[in-house]
mmCIF file of C-alpha atoms in Angstrom:
data_model
loop_
_atom_site.group_PDB
_atom_site.id
_atom_site.type_symbol
_atom_site.label_atom_id
_atom_site.label_comp_id
_atom_site.label_asym_id
_atom_site.label_seq_id
_atom_site.Cartn_x
_atom_site.Cartn_y
_atom_site.Cartn_z
ATOM 1 C CA MET X 1 0.193 0.051 0.084
ATOM 2 C CA LYS X 2 1.429 3.513 -0.894
ATOM 3 C CA ASN X 3 2.342 5.617 1.690
ATOM 4 C CA GLU X 4 0.415 9.129 1.329
ATOM 5 C CA ALA X 5 2.401 12.365 2.134
ATOM 6 C CA PRO X 6 1.007 14.209 5.148
ATOM 7 C CA GLY X 7 -1.143 17.157 4.413
ATOM 8 C CA LEU X 8 -0.443 20.845 5.271
ATOM 9 C CA ALA X 9 -2.813 20.514 8.431
ATOM 10 C CA GLU X 10 -0.942 17.445 9.720
ATOM 11 C CA ARG X 11 2.562 19.039 9.027
ATOM 12 C CA LEU X 12 1.447 22.163 10.867
ATOM 13 C CA ARG X 13 0.382 19.749 13.714
ATOM 14 C CA ARG X 14 3.759 18.092 13.824
ATOM 15 C CA ALA X 15 5.671 21.435 13.561
ATOM 16 C CA LEU X 16 3.439 22.728 16.527
ATOM 17 C CA VAL X 17 4.193 19.570 18.407
ATOM 18 C CA ILE X 18 7.930 19.862 18.061
ATOM 19 C CA ALA X 19 7.934 23.557 19.052
ATOM 20 C CA ALA X 20 5.853 22.936 22.249
ATOM 21 C CA VAL X 21 8.218 20.091 23.293
ATOM 22 C CA ALA X 22 11.327 21.873 22.568
ATOM 23 C CA ALA X 23 10.081 25.276 24.297
ATOM 24 C CA VAL X 24 8.758 23.598 27.410
ATOM 25 C CA VAL X 25 12.103 21.260 27.569
ATOM 26 C CA TYR X 26 14.669 24.198 26.737
ATOM 27 C CA VAL X 27 12.965 27.580 27.709
ATOM 28 C CA PRO X 28 13.195 27.110 31.408
ATOM 29 C CA GLY X 29 16.773 26.277 31.038
ATOM 30 C CA VAL X 30 17.127 29.562 29.152
ATOM 31 C CA VAL X 31 15.331 31.646 31.525
ATOM 32 C CA THR X 32 17.322 30.237 34.568
ATOM 33 C CA LEU X 33 20.559 30.777 32.775
ATOM 34 C CA TRP X 34 19.482 34.431 32.245
ATOM 35 C CA MET X 35 18.635 34.644 35.747
ATOM 36 C CA LEU X 36 22.065 33.465 36.890
ATOM 37 C CA LEU X 37 23.794 35.656 34.295
ATOM 38 C CA ALA X 38 21.462 38.623 35.592
ATOM 39 C CA GLY X 39 22.605 37.997 39.331
ATOM 40 C CA ARG X 40 18.934 37.093 40.006
ATOM 41 C CA ALA X 41 19.504 33.600 41.302
ATOM 42 C CA MET T 1 -10.475 36.253 47.859
ATOM 43 C CA ASN T 2 -9.827 34.775 51.233
ATOM 44 C CA ASP T 3 -6.978 32.095 51.695
ATOM 45 C CA ALA T 4 -9.338 29.102 51.839
ATOM 46 C CA ALA T 5 -11.202 29.955 48.245
ATOM 47 C CA VAL T 6 -7.712 30.487 46.787
ATOM 48 C CA LEU T 7 -6.407 27.101 48.059
ATOM 49 C CA ALA T 8 -9.609 25.547 46.623
ATOM 50 C CA VAL T 9 -9.029 27.005 43.281
ATOM 51 C CA ILE T 10 -5.246 25.887 43.385
ATOM 52 C CA VAL T 11 -6.126 22.335 44.513
ATOM 53 C CA ALA T 12 -8.787 22.042 41.874
ATOM 54 C CA VAL T 13 -6.419 23.306 39.079
ATOM 55 C CA ARG T 14 -3.594 20.957 39.955
ATOM 56 C CA GLY T 15 -5.776 17.924 40.930
ATOM 57 C CA LEU T 16 -8.029 18.002 37.793
ATOM 58 C CA VAL T 17 -5.917 19.209 35.160
ATOM 59 C CA PRO T 18 -3.486 16.268 35.188
ATOM 60 C CA LEU T 19 -6.337 13.772 34.375
ATOM 61 C CA LEU T 20 -6.210 15.093 30.922
ATOM 62 C CA ILE T 21 -2.860 13.198 30.637
ATOM 63 C CA PHE T 22 -4.934 9.866 30.307
ATOM 64 C CA ARG T 23 -6.891 11.046 27.136
ATOM 65 C CA TRP T 24 -4.021 13.244 25.543
ATOM 66 C CA ASN T 25 -0.705 12.033 26.635
ATOM 67 C CA LEU T 26 1.241 15.368 25.418
ATOM 68 C CA ALA T 27 -1.357 18.068 25.591
ATOM 69 C CA GLY T 28 -2.336 16.756 28.837
ATOM 70 C CA ALA T 29 1.260 16.793 29.990
ATOM 71 C CA LEU T 30 1.849 20.274 28.648
ATOM 72 C CA LEU T 31 -1.312 21.410 30.527
ATOM 73 C CA ALA T 32 -0.375 19.762 33.739
ATOM 74 C CA ILE T 33 3.105 21.809 33.650
ATOM 75 C CA ALA T 34 0.909 24.914 33.060
ATOM 76 C CA ALA T 35 -1.250 24.187 35.836
ATOM 77 C CA ASP T 36 2.056 23.442 37.961
ATOM 78 C CA GLY T 37 3.299 27.035 37.186
ATOM 79 C CA SER T 38 -0.281 28.581 37.880
ATOM 80 C CA ASP T 39 -0.138 28.467 41.724
ATOM 81 C CA ALA T 40 2.023 31.144 42.280
ATOM 82 C CA ILE T 41 0.179 33.338 39.389
ATOM 83 C CA ILE T 42 -3.287 32.261 40.971
ATOM 84 C CA GLN T 43 -2.138 33.698 44.536
ATOM 85 C CA ASP T 44 -0.459 37.137 42.801
ATOM 86 C CA VAL T 45 -3.744 37.214 40.797
ATOM 87 C CA LEU T 46 -6.410 36.695 43.556
ATOM 88 C CA GLY T 47 -4.410 38.372 46.248
ATOM 89 C CA ALA T 48 -4.110 35.772 48.877
ATOM 90 C CA GLU T 49 -1.127 33.497 49.793
ATOM 91 C CA PRO T 50 -2.571 30.184 51.157
ATOM 92 C CA LEU T 51 0.538 28.399 50.543
ATOM 93 C CA ARG T 52 2.900 30.815 52.305
ATOM 94 C CA GLY T 53 5.557 28.737 54.291
ATOM 95 C CA CYS T 54 4.343 25.385 52.883
ATOM 96 C CA TYR T 55 4.686 25.998 48.953
ATOM 97 C CA HIS T 56 7.653 23.533 48.503
ATOM 98 C CA GLU T 57 5.760 20.812 50.122
ATOM 99 C CA PHE T 58 2.342 21.362 48.459
ATOM 100 C CA ASP T 59 4.181 21.589 45.285
ATOM 101 C CA LYS T 60 6.038 18.254 45.480
ATOM 102 C CA VAL T 61 3.055 16.362 46.262
ATOM 103 C CA PHE T 62 1.251 17.719 43.329
ATOM 104 C CA ASP T 63 4.159 17.318 41.152
ATOM 105 C CA THR T 64 4.638 13.777 42.117
ATOM 106 C CA TYR T 65 0.874 13.101 41.216
ATOM 107 C CA TYR T 66 1.062 14.318 37.745
ATOM 108 C CA LEU T 67 4.463 12.626 37.280
ATOM 109 C CA THR T 68 2.978 9.273 38.558
ATOM 110 C CA ILE T 69 -0.008 9.632 36.087
ATOM 111 C CA GLU T 70 2.542 10.291 33.074
ATOM 112 C CA LEU T 71 4.592 7.031 34.473
ATOM 113 C CA GLY T 72 1.240 4.992 34.505
ATOM 114 C CA VAL T 73 0.594 6.062 30.732
ATOM 115 C CA ALA T 74 4.319 5.470 29.556
ATOM 116 C CA LEU T 75 4.211 1.904 30.935
ATOM 117 C CA ARG T 76 1.240 1.085 28.434
ATOM 118 C CA TRP T 77 3.155 2.405 25.528
ATOM 119 C CA GLY T 78 4.545 -0.946 24.569
ATOM 120 C CA ASP T 79 7.837 0.168 24.567
ATOM 121 C CA PRO T 80 10.279 -1.764 26.913
ATOM 122 C CA VAL T 81 13.389 0.601 26.590
ATOM 123 C CA ALA T 82 11.186 3.731 27.330
ATOM 124 C CA ARG T 83 9.440 1.860 30.173
ATOM 125 C CA TRP T 84 12.976 0.879 31.900
ATOM 126 C CA MET T 85 14.338 4.619 31.207
ATOM 127 C CA LEU T 86 11.155 6.140 32.573
ATOM 128 C CA ALA T 87 10.792 4.061 35.544
ATOM 129 C CA GLY T 88 14.382 4.691 36.380
ATOM 130 C CA LEU T 89 14.223 8.188 35.908
ATOM 131 C CA PHE T 90 11.198 8.304 38.034
ATOM 132 C CA ALA T 91 12.462 6.262 40.689
ATOM 133 C CA LEU T 92 15.606 8.471 40.909
ATOM 134 C CA ARG T 93 13.482 11.599 41.430
ATOM 135 C CA LEU T 94 10.992 9.993 44.005
ATOM 136 C CA LEU T 95 14.126 8.800 45.918
ATOM 137 C CA GLY T 96 15.952 12.081 45.762
ATOM 138 C CA ILE T 97 12.664 13.948 46.773
ATOM 139 C CA ALA T 98 12.468 11.358 49.560
ATOM 140 C CA VAL T 99 15.896 12.078 50.801
ATOM 141 C CA PHE T 100 15.546 15.745 50.417
ATOM 142 C CA GLU T 101 12.556 15.699 52.677
ATOM 143 C CA LEU T 102 14.097 13.615 55.235
ATOM 144 C CA THR T 103 17.461 15.306 55.431
ATOM 145 C CA GLY T 104 16.726 18.805 53.943
ATOM 146 C CA ALA T 105 19.873 18.599 52.001
ATOM 147 C CA ARG T 106 19.088 20.622 48.899
ATOM 148 C CA GLU T 107 22.120 19.266 46.874
ATOM 149 C CA VAL T 108 20.302 16.035 46.753
ATOM 150 C CA ILE T 109 17.741 17.846 44.125
ATOM 151 C CA LEU T 110 20.921 18.365 41.845
ATOM 152 C CA PHE T 111 21.640 14.664 41.901
ATOM 153 C CA ALA T 112 18.101 13.710 41.304
ATOM 154 C CA PRO T 113 16.620 16.205 38.665
ATOM 155 C CA ASN T 114 13.196 15.906 37.255
ATOM 156 C CA VAL T 115 14.525 14.553 33.729
ATOM 157 C CA PHE T 116 11.613 12.147 33.823
ATOM 158 C CA GLU T 117 9.357 15.006 32.822
ATOM 159 C CA ASN T 118 11.319 16.067 29.963
ATOM 160 C CA TYR T 119 11.891 12.490 28.519
ATOM 161 C CA TYR T 120 8.288 11.875 28.969
ATOM 162 C CA LEU T 121 7.532 14.880 26.778
ATOM 163 C CA VAL T 122 9.887 14.060 24.006
ATOM 164 C CA LEU T 123 8.613 10.378 23.729
ATOM 165 C CA ALA T 124 4.934 11.636 23.728
ATOM 166 C CA GLY T 125 5.875 14.159 21.118
ATOM 167 C CA LEU T 126 7.545 11.432 19.098
ATOM 168 C CA ARG T 127 4.429 9.309 19.586
ATOM 169 C CA SER T 128 2.353 12.165 18.771
ATOM 170 C CA ILE T 129 4.009 12.686 15.615
ATOM 171 C CA ARG T 130 4.419 8.867 14.617
ATOM 172 C CA PRO T 131 1.932 6.806 16.448
ATOM 173 C CA GLY T 132 3.462 3.425 17.764
ATOM 174 C CA TYR T 133 6.796 5.167 18.168
ATOM 175 C CA ARG T 134 9.507 3.167 19.932
ATOM 176 C CA LEU T 135 12.969 3.884 20.937
ATOM 177 C CA ARG T 136 15.414 1.494 18.814
ATOM 178 C CA GLY T 137 17.504 0.619 21.612
ATOM 179 C CA TRP T 138 19.748 1.960 24.543
ATOM 180 C CA GLY T 139 21.783 4.030 22.409
ATOM 181 C CA GLU T 140 18.973 6.148 21.016
ATOM 182 C CA ALA T 141 17.671 6.210 24.611
ATOM 183 C CA VAL T 142 20.704 7.502 25.916
ATOM 184 C CA LEU T 143 21.040 10.065 23.217
ATOM 185 C CA TRP T 144 17.491 11.587 24.105
ATOM 186 C CA LEU T 145 18.719 11.511 27.732
ATOM 187 C CA ALA T 146 21.967 13.507 27.042
ATOM 188 C CA ALA T 147 19.544 15.925 24.974
ATOM 189 C CA VAL T 148 17.105 16.536 27.781
ATOM 190 C CA THR T 149 19.180 16.759 30.880
ATOM 191 C CA PRO T 150 21.312 19.743 30.740
ATOM 192 C CA PRO T 151 18.249 22.132 30.773
ATOM 193 C CA LYS T 152 16.525 20.490 33.731
ATOM 194 C CA VAL T 153 19.590 20.455 36.008
ATOM 195 C CA LEU T 154 20.082 24.133 35.312
ATOM 196 C CA GLN T 155 16.554 24.692 36.042
ATOM 197 C CA GLU T 156 16.758 22.716 39.497
ATOM 198 C CA TYR T 157 19.970 24.367 40.295
ATOM 199 C CA VAL T 158 18.101 27.816 40.136
ATOM 200 C CA MET T 159 14.556 27.191 41.076
ATOM 201 C CA HIS T 160 15.347 24.324 44.001
ATOM 202 C CA TYR T 161 18.784 24.774 45.014
ATOM 203 C CA ARG T 162 19.308 28.477 44.805
ATOM 204 C CA GLU T 163 15.505 28.855 45.396
ATOM 205 C CA ALA T 164 15.219 31.774 43.032
ATOM 206 C CA GLN T 165 11.571 33.177 42.269
ATOM 207 C CA THR T 166 11.372 32.395 38.590
ATOM 208 C CA TRP T 167 7.855 33.679 38.174
ATOM 209 C CA HIS T 168 8.879 37.062 39.755
ATOM 210 C CA PHE T 169 11.895 37.269 37.265
ATOM 211 C CA VAL T 170 9.818 36.500 34.420
ATOM 212 C CA ARG T 171 6.822 38.988 35.336
ATOM 213 C CA ASP T 172 9.594 41.809 35.986
ATOM 214 C CA GLU T 173 11.879 41.323 33.014
ATOM 215 C CA ILE T 174 9.819 39.776 30.302
ATOM 216 C CA PHE T 175 5.975 40.643 30.944
ATOM 217 C CA THR T 176 6.468 44.025 32.375
ATOM 218 C CA PRO T 177 10.101 45.256 31.828
ATOM 219 C CA TRP T 178 8.963 48.763 31.749
ATOM 220 C CA ASN T 179 8.220 48.821 35.546
#
């Protein structure tokens, strides 16, 4: 059976998933690094 | 609002939102994290501080609650490598919290960071993109571990070891920098 390429909506959903996970995993680390560098931690 | 009413709102949010993880493994987990961060904001907005003096204990109980739900969900993914990795990370975290509560030694948190949560999110994300996704072996499992551990260790160091007020920093520097 032929594998169909995902449509635009599905590609957008996947991009959103990747962005959301990356943001939740890395943004707190960036913010806390910022706090350290700003002398607020 | 008085302390009791604000406490009821916080308990409702932190108790009910994580139940969404059962239905939506990734979105539910993301909402549980938002609920986790909401208690300081709810106290600020509603003008009462019912968690004054016991915030860390309260937070740990509800954190463990939603992480346990995530572990329960992940154990049913049919991915043996992920199962062992997540169970190990969860056990490490639980042990760290228990030792910290018993001894009060904050450095314990640094050796038992909540990497479980980041690892769960990555796997839930991969499974959302490709249903039925499984780790291809311990090599891939360790690569993901290396990718998600550093930001969490940094976060634990600042928030729980140095006890810095992250929300106040975000509010002052990002949301209202003009004040």
